[in-house]
């Protein structure tokens, strides 16, 4: 059966001397593995469309196993991401999170749109840390461990100051925070911004700017939360952290 999809390359591995296997995240079919025969040959018509983060129309033969790529056509190549090692690191982390949080052939159009917008705004040079934070916040519900950010987990209060409980999965007000001795102290700005990031449309990215100190706190909360619930540190995240240190030294 011939399938036609709009998709973005989220993973690519060499297969044999001349072939590549790419993983596409598509609007119509979710995640799909596709064999691109001859894609490693210098003059292959598949060489551009099988690059990491390439966004295009893909035509492939779809059976039980891997699809067989027949044709690809560029919609957006996200070249500035590929040409910038820092942006590549951010995009790779987003792509790996998406990969970890999704199964093959389970379409999820909102997630496709979110992923596309994230790459688009990275490519347009918007603040990569904020893009990554929004993506991470929204992926929490895809993974099935969305935190409570609107009210105290214990008493439901919406007023007062809040701590973040990794163990309980969200906010605890100052009256209830004792129930988790390992709670994280967070500033009122962080409690508010976590909620904003979680509900915000990526299209409104231009309207938000976050202070460095607040970003640091958000990073700590998200790192601890992901470590607790995902249980593994992604390769791309480790790399991103090393890149951050390098950047500080420049
Ligand atoms: Zn409470």
Short mmCIF file of C-alpha atoms and ligand atoms in Angstrom, two decimals:
data_model
loop_
_atom_site.label_atom_id
_atom_site.label_comp_id
_atom_site.label_asym_id
_atom_site.label_seq_id
_atom_site.Cartn_x
_atom_site.Cartn_y
_atom_site.Cartn_z
CA UNK A 1 0.00 0.00 0.00
CA UNK A 2 1.32 3.41 -0.92
CA UNK A 3 1.24 5.94 1.92
CA UNK A 4 1.64 9.67 1.62
CA UNK A 5 2.58 11.57 4.75
CA UNK A 6 3.82 14.89 5.97
CA UNK A 7 6.72 14.06 8.23
CA UNK A 8 9.89 15.13 10.01
CA UNK A 9 13.01 12.94 10.28
CA UNK A 10 13.65 12.31 13.98
CA UNK A 11 16.29 9.59 13.69
CA UNK A 12 18.54 8.26 10.99
CA UNK A 13 20.90 5.29 10.89
CA UNK A 14 23.10 3.93 8.15
CA UNK A 15 22.17 0.53 6.82
CA UNK A 16 24.79 -1.28 4.77
CA UNK A 17 27.03 0.58 2.38
CA UNK A 18 24.46 2.76 0.69
CA UNK A 19 21.15 2.71 2.54
CA UNK A 20 19.65 4.62 5.42
CA UNK A 21 16.80 3.79 7.76
CA UNK A 22 15.00 6.91 8.87
CA UNK A 23 12.37 7.35 11.54
CA UNK A 24 9.71 9.85 10.56
CA UNK A 25 7.28 11.52 12.88
CA UNK A 26 4.28 12.08 10.62
CA UNK A 27 1.06 14.02 10.89
CA UNK A 28 -1.05 11.21 9.45
CA UNK A 29 0.46 8.06 10.92
CA UNK A 30 2.58 9.04 13.92
CA UNK A 31 6.01 7.46 14.10
CA UNK A 32 7.07 5.34 11.12
CA UNK A 33 10.34 3.62 10.18
CA UNK A 34 11.27 3.87 6.50
CA UNK A 35 14.09 2.34 4.46
CA UNK A 36 15.69 4.76 2.00
CA UNK A 37 17.60 2.68 -0.51
CA UNK A 38 20.72 4.30 -1.90
CA UNK A 39 20.30 7.41 0.28
CA UNK A 40 24.01 7.41 1.20
CA UNK A 41 25.14 7.59 -2.41
CA UNK A 42 26.41 11.08 -3.24
CA UNK A 43 23.91 11.77 -5.98
CA UNK A 44 20.92 10.08 -4.42
CA UNK A 45 17.61 11.89 -4.79
CA UNK A 46 17.00 10.83 -1.19
CA UNK A 47 20.09 12.44 0.33
CA UNK A 48 18.46 15.79 1.23
CA UNK A 49 15.11 14.40 2.34
CA UNK A 50 16.67 11.85 4.71
CA UNK A 51 18.67 14.41 6.73
CA UNK A 52 17.89 14.78 10.41
CA UNK A 53 15.04 17.26 11.05
CA UNK A 54 14.11 17.48 7.38
CA UNK A 55 10.39 18.28 7.04
CA UNK A 56 8.70 17.13 3.86
CA UNK A 57 6.08 15.15 1.98
CA UNK A 58 7.04 11.48 1.92
CA UNK A 59 5.68 8.74 -0.28
CA UNK A 60 6.46 5.19 0.82
CA UNK A 61 5.33 1.62 0.40
CA UNK A 62 3.82 0.64 3.69
CA UNK A 63 3.60 -2.99 4.77
CA UNK A 64 4.05 -4.88 7.99
CA UNK A 65 7.69 -3.96 8.60
CA UNK A 66 9.69 -0.97 7.48
CA UNK A 67 8.23 1.29 4.83
CA UNK A 68 10.11 1.66 1.55
CA UNK A 69 10.74 5.26 0.57
CA UNK A 70 9.59 6.07 -2.96
CA UNK A 71 9.70 9.81 -3.04
CA UNK A 72 10.41 12.81 -0.82
CA UNK A 73 9.84 16.50 -1.28
CA UNK A 74 11.04 19.33 0.96
CA UNK A 75 8.59 21.56 2.81
CA UNK A 76 11.13 23.07 5.22
CA UNK A 77 14.71 21.90 5.63
CA UNK A 78 15.51 23.62 8.96
CA UNK A 79 18.99 24.29 7.73
CA UNK A 80 19.89 26.82 10.45
CA UNK A 81 19.28 24.13 13.06
CA UNK A 82 21.56 21.65 11.31
CA UNK A 83 24.28 24.25 10.80
CA UNK A 84 24.38 25.31 14.46
CA UNK A 85 25.73 22.79 16.93
CA UNK A 86 23.81 24.34 19.84
CA UNK A 87 20.48 24.36 18.02
CA UNK A 88 21.17 20.80 16.82
CA UNK A 89 21.64 19.78 20.46
CA UNK A 90 18.30 21.35 21.49
CA UNK A 91 16.46 19.85 18.51
CA UNK A 92 18.00 16.42 19.13
CA UNK A 93 16.80 16.46 22.71
CA UNK A 94 13.27 17.39 21.67
CA UNK A 95 13.31 14.65 19.02
CA UNK A 96 14.54 12.04 21.50
CA UNK A 97 11.85 12.99 24.02
CA UNK A 98 9.25 12.65 21.28
CA UNK A 99 10.70 9.30 20.25
CA UNK A 100 10.68 7.99 23.85
CA UNK A 101 7.13 9.18 24.48
CA UNK A 102 5.48 7.71 21.37
CA UNK A 103 4.79 4.31 19.87
CA UNK A 104 4.93 3.42 16.19
CA UNK A 105 1.91 4.20 14.05
CA UNK A 106 -0.13 6.03 16.67
CA UNK A 107 -1.10 9.36 15.10
CA UNK A 108 -1.26 12.39 17.37
CA UNK A 109 -1.77 15.51 15.32
CA UNK A 110 -1.46 18.01 18.19
CA UNK A 111 1.90 16.50 19.08
CA UNK A 112 3.03 16.64 15.47
CA UNK A 113 2.11 20.33 15.38
CA UNK A 114 3.91 21.00 18.64
CA UNK A 115 7.04 19.26 17.38
CA UNK A 116 6.92 21.11 14.07
CA UNK A 117 6.45 24.48 15.81
CA UNK A 118 9.32 23.76 18.19
CA UNK A 119 11.70 23.15 15.29
CA UNK A 120 10.31 26.10 13.39
CA UNK A 121 10.90 28.51 16.26
CA UNK A 122 14.35 27.07 16.98
CA UNK A 123 15.15 27.67 13.33
CA UNK A 124 13.83 31.23 13.65
CA UNK A 125 16.24 31.86 16.55
CA UNK A 126 13.68 32.21 19.36
CA UNK A 127 14.94 31.43 22.86
CA UNK A 128 15.83 27.70 22.68
CA UNK A 129 15.60 27.16 26.42
CA UNK A 130 12.01 28.40 26.52
CA UNK A 131 11.10 26.25 23.50
CA UNK A 132 12.60 23.19 25.17
CA UNK A 133 10.78 23.99 28.44
CA UNK A 134 7.41 24.27 26.70
CA UNK A 135 8.02 21.02 24.85
CA UNK A 136 9.08 19.25 28.06
CA UNK A 137 6.04 20.54 29.96
CA UNK A 138 3.64 19.40 27.26
CA UNK A 139 5.35 16.03 26.86
CA UNK A 140 4.61 15.31 30.53
CA UNK A 141 0.98 14.65 29.69
CA UNK A 142 1.96 12.53 26.65
CA UNK A 143 4.07 10.38 28.96
CA UNK A 144 1.10 10.22 31.30
CA UNK A 145 2.59 11.99 34.29
CA UNK A 146 1.29 15.53 34.07
CA UNK A 147 1.79 17.47 37.31
CA UNK A 148 -0.90 19.38 39.22
CA UNK A 149 -0.10 23.05 38.64
CA UNK A 150 -3.40 24.80 39.33
CA UNK A 151 -3.95 24.11 43.02
CA UNK A 152 -2.47 22.48 46.05
CA UNK A 153 -2.39 18.70 45.62
CA UNK A 154 -3.41 18.15 49.19
CA UNK A 155 -6.07 20.74 50.06
CA UNK A 156 -6.95 22.26 46.69
CA UNK A 157 -6.05 25.81 47.74
CA UNK A 158 -5.15 28.21 44.97
CA UNK A 159 -3.82 30.97 47.23
CA UNK A 160 -0.66 31.21 49.27
CA UNK A 161 2.90 30.29 48.42
CA UNK A 162 3.78 26.96 46.86
CA UNK A 163 6.49 24.35 46.92
CA UNK A 164 6.90 21.71 44.23
CA UNK A 165 6.63 18.08 45.21
CA UNK A 166 8.29 15.65 42.81
CA UNK A 167 6.97 12.66 44.74
CA UNK A 168 3.35 13.87 44.87
CA UNK A 169 3.48 15.29 41.35
CA UNK A 170 2.84 19.00 41.57
CA UNK A 171 2.25 21.96 43.86
CA UNK A 172 1.81 21.93 47.62
CA UNK A 173 0.70 25.09 49.40
CA UNK A 174 2.55 26.48 52.42
CA UNK A 175 -0.06 24.93 54.72
CA UNK A 176 0.47 21.42 53.34
CA UNK A 177 4.09 21.36 52.18
CA UNK A 178 5.16 19.39 55.25
CA UNK A 179 3.67 16.21 53.81
CA UNK A 180 6.65 15.93 51.49
CA UNK A 181 9.95 16.42 53.32
CA UNK A 182 11.75 16.36 49.95
CA UNK A 183 9.68 19.17 48.39
CA UNK A 184 11.52 21.73 46.28
CA UNK A 185 11.33 25.35 47.30
CA UNK A 186 10.31 27.41 44.31
CA UNK A 187 9.71 31.11 43.84
CA UNK A 188 6.17 32.39 43.09
CA UNK A 189 7.39 33.25 39.56
CA UNK A 190 8.31 29.62 38.92
CA UNK A 191 4.96 28.29 40.13
CA UNK A 192 3.26 30.70 37.73
CA UNK A 193 5.58 30.15 34.76
CA UNK A 194 5.42 26.35 34.97
CA UNK A 195 1.67 26.70 34.56
CA UNK A 196 2.03 29.18 31.70
CA UNK A 197 4.45 26.90 29.84
CA UNK A 198 2.20 23.91 30.30
CA UNK A 199 -0.90 25.58 28.85
CA UNK A 200 0.71 28.00 26.40
CA UNK A 201 0.38 27.74 22.66
CA UNK A 202 3.81 27.59 21.04
CA UNK A 203 2.58 30.29 18.65
CA UNK A 204 2.59 32.77 21.53
CA UNK A 205 6.27 32.19 22.18
CA UNK A 206 7.17 35.75 21.23
CA UNK A 207 5.12 37.09 24.13
CA UNK A 208 7.10 35.39 26.87
CA UNK A 209 10.52 36.19 28.30
CA UNK A 210 11.97 34.53 31.36
CA UNK A 211 14.73 35.80 33.64
CA UNK A 212 17.89 33.71 33.87
CA UNK A 213 17.43 32.98 37.58
CA UNK A 214 13.88 31.75 36.93
CA UNK A 215 15.08 29.61 34.01
CA UNK A 216 17.57 27.96 36.31
CA UNK A 217 14.86 27.06 38.83
CA UNK A 218 12.61 25.71 36.09
CA UNK A 219 15.50 23.58 34.81
CA UNK A 220 15.99 22.10 38.28
CA UNK A 221 12.31 21.25 38.70
CA UNK A 222 12.02 19.70 35.24
CA UNK A 223 15.26 17.73 35.58
CA UNK A 224 14.20 16.31 38.92
CA UNK A 225 10.68 15.55 37.65
CA UNK A 226 11.88 13.78 34.51
CA UNK A 227 14.47 11.85 36.46
CA UNK A 228 11.81 10.61 38.88
CA UNK A 229 9.14 9.69 36.34
CA UNK A 230 11.09 8.78 33.21
CA UNK A 231 13.82 7.14 35.27
CA UNK A 232 16.57 7.55 32.69
CA UNK A 233 18.66 10.41 31.50
CA UNK A 234 18.48 10.80 27.75
CA UNK A 235 21.77 10.81 25.85
CA UNK A 236 20.81 14.05 24.14
CA UNK A 237 20.10 15.70 27.48
CA UNK A 238 23.54 14.87 28.82
CA UNK A 239 25.00 16.34 25.66
CA UNK A 240 22.86 19.46 26.03
CA UNK A 241 24.17 19.96 29.54
CA UNK A 242 27.78 19.63 28.36
CA UNK A 243 27.05 22.15 25.63
CA UNK A 244 25.63 24.53 28.23
CA UNK A 245 28.86 24.38 30.20
CA UNK A 246 30.90 24.98 27.05
CA UNK A 247 28.74 27.96 26.18
CA UNK A 248 29.31 29.47 29.64
CA UNK A 249 33.04 29.28 29.06
CA UNK A 250 32.91 31.03 25.68
ZN1 LIG B 1 -2.59 22.82 50.67
#
